[in-house]
Amino acid sequence: MLGDTERQDLSPLMERKLGEEIMRDIRGDPDYLDDAPILEYLNNFGGALVAARPEVRGETSFDFFFFAVRDKQLNAFALPGGFIAVHSALMLAAQSEAELASVLSHEIGHVAQRHIARMLGQQRQDALIPLAALVLAALASRAGGDAAIGVFSAGQGLQIQRQLNFGRDAEREADRIGFQIMGEAGFDTSGMVAFFGRMQSASRSYSDLTPAYLQTHPLTTERIADIQARIREQPYKQRADSLDFQLVRARARVLQDESGQGLADAEMFFKIQLEQPGRFQQAAAQYGLAMIALKKGDPRQAQVRFDAARDVLGKPPAAGTFSAAPPTPAPNAILTGMELDIRLAPNQPAAMAQRALREADAARLRFPLSRGIAQQYADALLGAGKVEEATRYLRDQVQLYRDEPKLHQLLAKTYAAQGKIALQHMALAESYALSGASLAALDQLDLARKASDAGFYEMAVIDARERELQERRREQLKEKK
Ligand SMILES: [Zn+2]
């Protein structure tokens, strides 16, 4: 069988496992945008694209996961196992949800057609293929000692990713499926050509912003013709962009660069955006300014901006214009989350804690699926001194949502407040383990074992977890070879 030309694809199970390992690394990377509203938006949006054409799940039946990376390059890419990344810059460059959908649908197409698995399968016979190198880089960075040299911060992974080329046939296939998805989901497919054209012209005016996406997806005349032929075949229903799209883009703009200069640039941008037409755009600009005020430790100013955002949304459209939006703003989890952020800000007077808890409690009942609000509720419980309740709530949450490092960090905080040292270190260990930092996790387990309050039960759990983590490390070192 060796030397045979027969190709052996990576099995769906192995592909998912590989993807999950890479994700553990990425979650620990400072450039991973661990921002609940952005993650929720991308997964709702991407999930709707997948649902529009459920057969893209195919034999693999992957649960897709969409996430954003803090990066000024225009790019998006798929990892093994249905994990799809979009760069913050690409979210900002997309002028409509149709444009964002065009890129995400194309990446879903790569996953659906198992292009990655096929490449990795081929890799057994061929010389080094970039994606396998990316995977190895991810594994190497973690095995090489837990420092936060993830795929992205090292720059190496992306360097490789940029050269990643599935080949022309695979790209056509991904385009075809991307088109079907967009059509089924009711998006304007012509947005794709416009978006790619704009990326191309951006690359001409800013030579430092290499449009990575276009290097692997050049907009050749052949591709344009292909796309345009498909557009003619496909009628679409006009669909308005959501308020959430504008709000998460405002978040991405603030989070993309949180340096003093970065925030000043974002502030300038939002002030210009305030003068533009469009209620959602204006509300998003106020929302962005509220977020900047919070970053600067000024919750009072944040509240002023937030109220202004609400005012814009509550205002009926100007006379003579048509708007399908309701005159009173619908309940919105992202806006509610911002209001809670303001209540929970460190510079608020102590009396605010009770109000924050009341509102967070109402919010979690209203938005039971929002992970961000669930975490804010735990924060509010802690802030109001309800430590026991916070602990109980968080223990339930970590059972339900097993891959959120933030929950374990919050749990560690509640244990610290209760003076439970062993449990505090055990919670921190889980948070590190989920971020791919097995060594740091093992250190925490060690501290937990040495804590004076580590009882028989804790010792047993510590021992078991230590064995698991050491086993994981051994496997990683093996894979590296
Ligand atoms: Zn592609």
mmCIF file of C-alpha atoms in Angstrom, residues 91-350:
data_model
loop_
_atom_site.group_PDB
_atom_site.id
_atom_site.type_symbol
_atom_site.label_atom_id
_atom_site.label_comp_id
_atom_site.label_asym_id
_atom_site.label_seq_id
_atom_site.Cartn_x
_atom_site.Cartn_y
_atom_site.Cartn_z
ATOM 1 C CA MET A 91 -14.998 42.197 9.541
ATOM 2 C CA LEU A 92 -14.314 45.918 9.300
ATOM 3 C CA ALA A 93 -13.774 45.842 5.546
ATOM 4 C CA ALA A 94 -17.076 44.068 4.915
ATOM 5 C CA GLN A 95 -19.633 46.780 4.196
ATOM 6 C CA SER A 96 -22.634 44.503 4.406
ATOM 7 C CA GLU A 97 -23.646 41.148 5.795
ATOM 8 C CA ALA A 98 -23.774 39.852 2.227
ATOM 9 C CA GLU A 99 -20.066 40.615 1.895
ATOM 10 C CA LEU A 100 -19.245 38.876 5.160
ATOM 11 C CA ALA A 101 -21.450 35.957 4.108
ATOM 12 C CA SER A 102 -19.600 35.635 0.814
ATOM 13 C CA VAL A 103 -16.306 34.960 2.583
ATOM 14 C CA LEU A 104 -17.726 32.714 5.315
ATOM 15 C CA SER A 105 -19.785 30.672 2.834
ATOM 16 C CA HIS A 106 -16.713 30.064 0.723
ATOM 17 C CA GLU A 107 -14.815 28.808 3.795
ATOM 18 C CA ILE A 108 -17.770 26.602 4.759
ATOM 19 C CA GLY A 109 -17.463 25.205 1.231
ATOM 20 C CA HIS A 110 -13.846 24.166 1.892
ATOM 21 C CA VAL A 111 -14.935 22.367 5.060
ATOM 22 C CA ALA A 112 -17.944 20.745 3.395
ATOM 23 C CA GLN A 113 -15.809 19.393 0.573
ATOM 24 C CA ARG A 114 -13.248 18.138 3.068
ATOM 25 C CA HIS A 115 -10.435 19.937 1.259
ATOM 26 C CA ILE A 116 -8.317 20.086 4.395
ATOM 27 C CA ALA A 117 -8.733 16.422 5.204
ATOM 28 C CA ARG A 118 -7.822 15.531 1.649
ATOM 29 C CA MET A 119 -4.699 17.685 1.776
ATOM 30 C CA LEU A 120 -3.639 16.193 5.073
ATOM 31 C CA GLY A 121 -4.331 12.747 3.703
ATOM 32 C CA GLN A 122 -2.159 13.418 0.667
ATOM 33 C CA GLN A 123 0.530 14.740 2.894
ATOM 34 C CA ARG A 124 1.421 11.184 3.878
ATOM 35 C CA GLN A 125 2.824 10.659 0.427
ATOM 36 C CA ASP A 126 3.802 14.124 -0.695
ATOM 37 C CA ALA A 127 6.424 16.478 0.581
ATOM 38 C CA LEU A 128 5.487 19.046 3.228
ATOM 39 C CA ILE A 129 2.210 20.692 2.487
ATOM 40 C CA PRO A 130 1.641 24.104 4.061
ATOM 41 C CA LEU A 131 -1.429 23.203 6.070
ATOM 42 C CA ALA A 132 0.242 20.244 7.709
ATOM 43 C CA ALA A 133 3.099 22.604 8.530
ATOM 44 C CA LEU A 134 0.600 24.976 10.099
ATOM 45 C CA VAL A 135 -0.761 22.165 12.205
ATOM 46 C CA LEU A 136 2.737 21.153 13.214
ATOM 47 C CA ALA A 137 3.614 24.752 14.054
ATOM 48 C CA ALA A 138 0.586 24.873 16.310
ATOM 49 C CA LEU A 139 1.540 21.665 18.034
ATOM 50 C CA ALA A 140 5.194 22.652 18.288
ATOM 51 C CA SER A 141 4.410 26.016 19.845
ATOM 52 C CA ARG A 142 2.399 24.358 22.577
ATOM 53 C CA ALA A 143 4.711 21.411 23.169
ATOM 54 C CA GLY A 144 7.642 23.819 23.208
ATOM 55 C CA GLY A 145 6.710 25.153 26.589
ATOM 56 C CA ASP A 146 3.366 26.788 27.084
ATOM 57 C CA ALA A 147 4.569 30.336 26.564
ATOM 58 C CA ALA A 148 1.856 32.165 24.689
ATOM 59 C CA ILE A 149 3.537 31.638 21.351
ATOM 60 C CA GLY A 150 0.424 30.570 19.581
ATOM 61 C CA VAL A 151 -0.134 30.093 15.941
ATOM 62 C CA PHE A 152 -0.850 33.731 15.415
ATOM 63 C CA SER A 153 1.484 35.635 17.675
ATOM 64 C CA ALA A 154 4.420 33.714 16.345
ATOM 65 C CA GLY A 155 3.347 34.926 12.950
ATOM 66 C CA GLN A 156 4.562 31.679 11.547
ATOM 67 C CA GLY A 157 1.215 29.991 11.342
ATOM 68 C CA LEU A 158 -0.298 32.855 9.435
ATOM 69 C CA GLN A 159 2.734 33.096 7.246
ATOM 70 C CA ILE A 160 2.080 29.525 6.293
ATOM 71 C CA GLN A 161 -1.651 30.025 6.138
ATOM 72 C CA ARG A 162 -1.164 32.777 3.624
ATOM 73 C CA GLN A 163 0.684 30.468 1.295
ATOM 74 C CA LEU A 164 -1.955 27.834 1.750
ATOM 75 C CA ASN A 165 -3.345 26.947 -1.577
ATOM 76 C CA PHE A 166 -6.026 24.379 -2.051
ATOM 77 C CA GLY A 167 -5.628 24.480 -5.795
ATOM 78 C CA ARG A 168 -7.875 25.887 -8.448
ATOM 79 C CA ASP A 169 -10.384 23.053 -8.539
ATOM 80 C CA ALA A 170 -10.908 23.176 -4.799
ATOM 81 C CA GLU A 171 -11.385 26.942 -4.944
ATOM 82 C CA ARG A 172 -13.997 26.584 -7.669
ATOM 83 C CA GLU A 173 -15.766 23.982 -5.612
ATOM 84 C CA ALA A 174 -15.731 26.215 -2.531
ATOM 85 C CA ASP A 175 -17.039 29.107 -4.654
ATOM 86 C CA ARG A 176 -19.837 26.912 -5.983
ATOM 87 C CA ILE A 177 -20.941 25.807 -2.526
ATOM 88 C CA GLY A 178 -20.494 29.283 -1.121
ATOM 89 C CA PHE A 179 -22.841 30.511 -3.822
ATOM 90 C CA GLN A 180 -25.452 27.907 -3.076
ATOM 91 C CA ILE A 181 -25.333 28.804 0.600
ATOM 92 C CA MET A 182 -25.661 32.510 -0.096
ATOM 93 C CA GLY A 183 -28.540 31.917 -2.457
ATOM 94 C CA GLU A 184 -30.420 29.703 -0.015
ATOM 95 C CA ALA A 185 -29.797 32.176 2.803
ATOM 96 C CA GLY A 186 -31.138 34.999 0.647
ATOM 97 C CA PHE A 187 -27.991 37.070 0.259
ATOM 98 C CA ASP A 188 -27.071 39.226 -2.665
ATOM 99 C CA THR A 189 -24.351 37.220 -4.359
ATOM 100 C CA SER A 190 -23.077 40.193 -6.335
ATOM 101 C CA GLY A 191 -21.679 41.476 -3.017
ATOM 102 C CA MET A 192 -18.875 39.010 -3.441
ATOM 103 C CA VAL A 193 -17.436 40.616 -6.540
ATOM 104 C CA ALA A 194 -17.771 44.095 -5.035
ATOM 105 C CA PHE A 195 -16.055 43.020 -1.848
ATOM 106 C CA PHE A 196 -13.180 41.294 -3.568
ATOM 107 C CA GLY A 197 -12.780 44.234 -5.903
ATOM 108 C CA ARG A 198 -12.544 46.576 -2.930
ATOM 109 C CA MET A 199 -10.003 44.359 -1.230
ATOM 110 C CA GLN A 200 -7.957 44.423 -4.388
ATOM 111 C CA SER A 201 -8.003 48.199 -4.644
ATOM 112 C CA ALA A 202 -7.216 48.511 -0.924
ATOM 113 C CA SER A 203 -4.104 46.467 -1.567
ATOM 114 C CA ARG A 204 -3.014 48.946 -4.171
ATOM 115 C CA SER A 205 -3.384 52.013 -1.965
ATOM 116 C CA TYR A 206 -1.960 50.480 1.223
ATOM 117 C CA SER A 207 0.931 48.293 0.334
ATOM 118 C CA ASP A 208 1.494 47.272 3.951
ATOM 119 C CA LEU A 209 -1.963 45.786 4.184
ATOM 120 C CA THR A 210 -1.451 42.746 2.051
ATOM 121 C CA PRO A 211 -4.845 41.276 1.302
ATOM 122 C CA ALA A 212 -3.882 37.792 2.357
ATOM 123 C CA TYR A 213 -7.218 36.470 1.282
ATOM 124 C CA LEU A 214 -6.604 37.592 -2.257
ATOM 125 C CA GLN A 215 -3.225 35.920 -2.434
ATOM 126 C CA THR A 216 -4.908 32.574 -2.023
ATOM 127 C CA HIS A 217 -8.098 33.705 -3.719
ATOM 128 C CA PRO A 218 -7.013 35.898 -6.620
ATOM 129 C CA LEU A 219 -9.939 37.505 -8.389
ATOM 130 C CA THR A 220 -9.007 36.379 -11.841
ATOM 131 C CA THR A 221 -11.105 37.282 -14.849
ATOM 132 C CA GLU A 222 -11.985 33.617 -15.041
ATOM 133 C CA ARG A 223 -13.287 33.627 -11.490
ATOM 134 C CA ILE A 224 -15.259 36.846 -12.019
ATOM 135 C CA ALA A 225 -16.864 35.396 -15.136
ATOM 136 C CA ASP A 226 -17.675 32.248 -13.220
ATOM 137 C CA ILE A 227 -19.222 34.215 -10.388
ATOM 138 C CA GLN A 228 -21.176 36.487 -12.695
ATOM 139 C CA ALA A 229 -22.610 33.562 -14.606
ATOM 140 C CA ARG A 230 -23.897 32.208 -11.319
ATOM 141 C CA ILE A 231 -25.321 35.573 -10.276
ATOM 142 C CA ARG A 232 -27.447 35.654 -13.419
ATOM 143 C CA GLU A 233 -28.885 32.268 -12.555
ATOM 144 C CA GLN A 234 -29.783 33.226 -9.051
ATOM 145 C CA PRO A 235 -32.510 35.614 -7.990
ATOM 146 C CA TYR A 236 -32.141 36.931 -4.476
ATOM 147 C CA LYS A 237 -34.331 38.628 -1.953
ATOM 148 C CA GLN A 238 -33.073 41.956 -0.716
ATOM 149 C CA ARG A 239 -32.254 41.645 2.940
ATOM 150 C CA ALA A 240 -31.410 44.427 5.331
ATOM 151 C CA ASP A 241 -28.302 44.272 7.467
ATOM 152 C CA SER A 242 -28.911 43.658 11.151
ATOM 153 C CA LEU A 243 -28.165 46.106 13.939
ATOM 154 C CA ASP A 244 -25.919 43.415 15.448
ATOM 155 C CA PHE A 245 -23.712 43.474 12.352
ATOM 156 C CA GLN A 246 -22.962 47.156 12.945
ATOM 157 C CA LEU A 247 -22.534 46.697 16.703
ATOM 158 C CA VAL A 248 -20.019 43.850 16.457
ATOM 159 C CA ARG A 249 -18.082 45.765 13.829
ATOM 160 C CA ALA A 250 -17.844 48.653 16.309
ATOM 161 C CA ARG A 251 -16.566 46.164 18.907
ATOM 162 C CA ALA A 252 -14.034 44.741 16.465
ATOM 163 C CA ARG A 253 -12.806 48.254 15.691
ATOM 164 C CA VAL A 254 -12.182 49.004 19.370
ATOM 165 C CA LEU A 255 -10.700 45.591 20.177
ATOM 166 C CA GLN A 256 -8.478 45.440 17.120
ATOM 167 C CA ASP A 257 -6.039 47.901 18.671
ATOM 168 C CA GLU A 258 -6.464 48.907 22.314
ATOM 169 C CA SER A 259 -3.334 51.045 22.503
ATOM 170 C CA GLY A 260 -3.795 54.761 23.234
ATOM 171 C CA GLN A 261 -3.292 55.551 19.575
ATOM 172 C CA GLY A 262 -5.601 52.737 18.505
ATOM 173 C CA LEU A 263 -8.417 53.987 20.733
ATOM 174 C CA ALA A 264 -7.876 57.559 19.534
ATOM 175 C CA ASP A 265 -8.122 56.396 15.919
ATOM 176 C CA ALA A 266 -11.285 54.437 16.648
ATOM 177 C CA GLU A 267 -12.791 57.437 18.431
ATOM 178 C CA MET A 268 -12.080 59.632 15.433
ATOM 179 C CA PHE A 269 -13.621 57.060 13.150
ATOM 180 C CA PHE A 270 -16.816 56.812 15.220
ATOM 181 C CA LYS A 271 -17.186 60.595 15.335
ATOM 182 C CA ILE A 272 -17.112 60.691 11.549
ATOM 183 C CA GLN A 273 -19.528 57.756 11.412
ATOM 184 C CA LEU A 274 -21.963 59.733 13.592
ATOM 185 C CA GLU A 275 -22.367 62.212 10.760
ATOM 186 C CA GLN A 276 -23.242 59.530 8.224
ATOM 187 C CA PRO A 277 -26.829 58.598 7.421
ATOM 188 C CA GLY A 278 -28.283 55.348 8.721
ATOM 189 C CA ARG A 279 -29.697 54.803 12.198
ATOM 190 C CA PHE A 280 -27.893 51.530 12.784
ATOM 191 C CA GLN A 281 -24.600 53.107 11.731
ATOM 192 C CA GLN A 282 -25.132 56.052 14.076
ATOM 193 C CA ALA A 283 -26.207 53.844 16.967
ATOM 194 C CA ALA A 284 -23.157 51.655 16.401
ATOM 195 C CA ALA A 285 -20.910 54.739 16.458
ATOM 196 C CA GLN A 286 -22.379 55.803 19.827
ATOM 197 C CA TYR A 287 -22.026 52.245 21.037
ATOM 198 C CA GLY A 288 -18.359 52.223 19.993
ATOM 199 C CA LEU A 289 -17.785 55.523 21.798
ATOM 200 C CA ALA A 290 -19.433 54.084 24.924
ATOM 201 C CA MET A 291 -17.073 51.132 24.750
ATOM 202 C CA ILE A 292 -14.042 53.428 24.437
ATOM 203 C CA ALA A 293 -15.247 55.479 27.431
ATOM 204 C CA LEU A 294 -15.421 52.244 29.456
ATOM 205 C CA LYS A 295 -11.913 51.295 28.367
ATOM 206 C CA LYS A 296 -10.777 54.693 29.637
ATOM 207 C CA GLY A 297 -12.452 54.070 32.984
ATOM 208 C CA ASP A 298 -15.257 56.571 32.519
ATOM 209 C CA PRO A 299 -18.618 54.785 33.030
ATOM 210 C CA ARG A 300 -20.469 58.103 33.263
ATOM 211 C CA GLN A 301 -19.423 59.105 29.763
ATOM 212 C CA ALA A 302 -20.144 55.568 28.596
ATOM 213 C CA GLN A 303 -23.706 55.908 29.888
ATOM 214 C CA VAL A 304 -24.156 59.197 27.999
ATOM 215 C CA ARG A 305 -23.025 57.557 24.757
ATOM 216 C CA PHE A 306 -25.119 54.479 25.426
ATOM 217 C CA ASP A 307 -28.254 56.557 26.018
ATOM 218 C CA ALA A 308 -27.518 58.386 22.773
ATOM 219 C CA ALA A 309 -27.376 55.022 20.959
ATOM 220 C CA ARG A 310 -30.761 54.070 22.413
ATOM 221 C CA ASP A 311 -32.175 57.460 21.389
ATOM 222 C CA VAL A 312 -31.051 56.989 17.803
ATOM 223 C CA LEU A 313 -32.681 53.572 17.663
ATOM 224 C CA GLY A 314 -35.897 54.787 19.233
ATOM 225 C CA LYS A 315 -36.247 57.639 16.776
ATOM 226 C CA PRO A 316 -38.703 57.035 13.939
ATOM 227 C CA PRO A 317 -37.121 57.320 10.485
ATOM 228 C CA ALA A 318 -36.969 60.786 8.947
ATOM 229 C CA ALA A 319 -40.037 61.885 6.972
ATOM 230 C CA GLY A 320 -40.137 60.727 3.386
ATOM 231 C CA THR A 321 -37.778 57.803 3.955
ATOM 232 C CA PHE A 322 -38.867 54.244 4.225
ATOM 233 C CA SER A 323 -37.589 51.993 6.956
ATOM 234 C CA ALA A 324 -38.703 48.504 7.844
ATOM 235 C CA ALA A 325 -37.196 48.852 11.310
ATOM 236 C CA PRO A 326 -39.694 49.124 14.177
ATOM 237 C CA PRO A 327 -39.874 52.546 15.853
ATOM 238 C CA THR A 328 -39.104 51.107 19.273
ATOM 239 C CA PRO A 329 -35.921 49.098 19.505
ATOM 240 C CA ALA A 330 -36.398 45.359 19.923
ATOM 241 C CA PRO A 331 -34.673 43.719 22.906
ATOM 242 C CA ASN A 332 -31.075 43.277 21.916
ATOM 243 C CA ALA A 333 -28.546 41.124 23.772
ATOM 244 C CA ILE A 334 -25.530 43.109 22.590
ATOM 245 C CA LEU A 335 -26.976 46.425 23.777
ATOM 246 C CA THR A 336 -28.093 44.848 27.043
ATOM 247 C CA GLY A 337 -24.597 43.437 27.522
ATOM 248 C CA MET A 338 -23.085 46.896 27.094
ATOM 249 C CA GLU A 339 -25.445 48.346 29.661
ATOM 250 C CA LEU A 340 -24.400 45.606 32.096
ATOM 251 C CA ASP A 341 -20.740 46.339 31.336
ATOM 252 C CA ILE A 342 -21.374 49.936 32.352
ATOM 253 C CA ARG A 343 -23.095 48.872 35.602
ATOM 254 C CA LEU A 344 -20.285 46.437 36.383
ATOM 255 C CA ALA A 345 -17.454 48.887 35.593
ATOM 256 C CA PRO A 346 -14.839 49.144 38.347
ATOM 257 C CA ASN A 347 -15.334 52.883 38.901
ATOM 258 C CA GLN A 348 -19.016 52.671 39.726
ATOM 259 C CA PRO A 349 -20.202 53.633 43.234
ATOM 260 C CA ALA A 350 -20.785 50.654 45.551
#
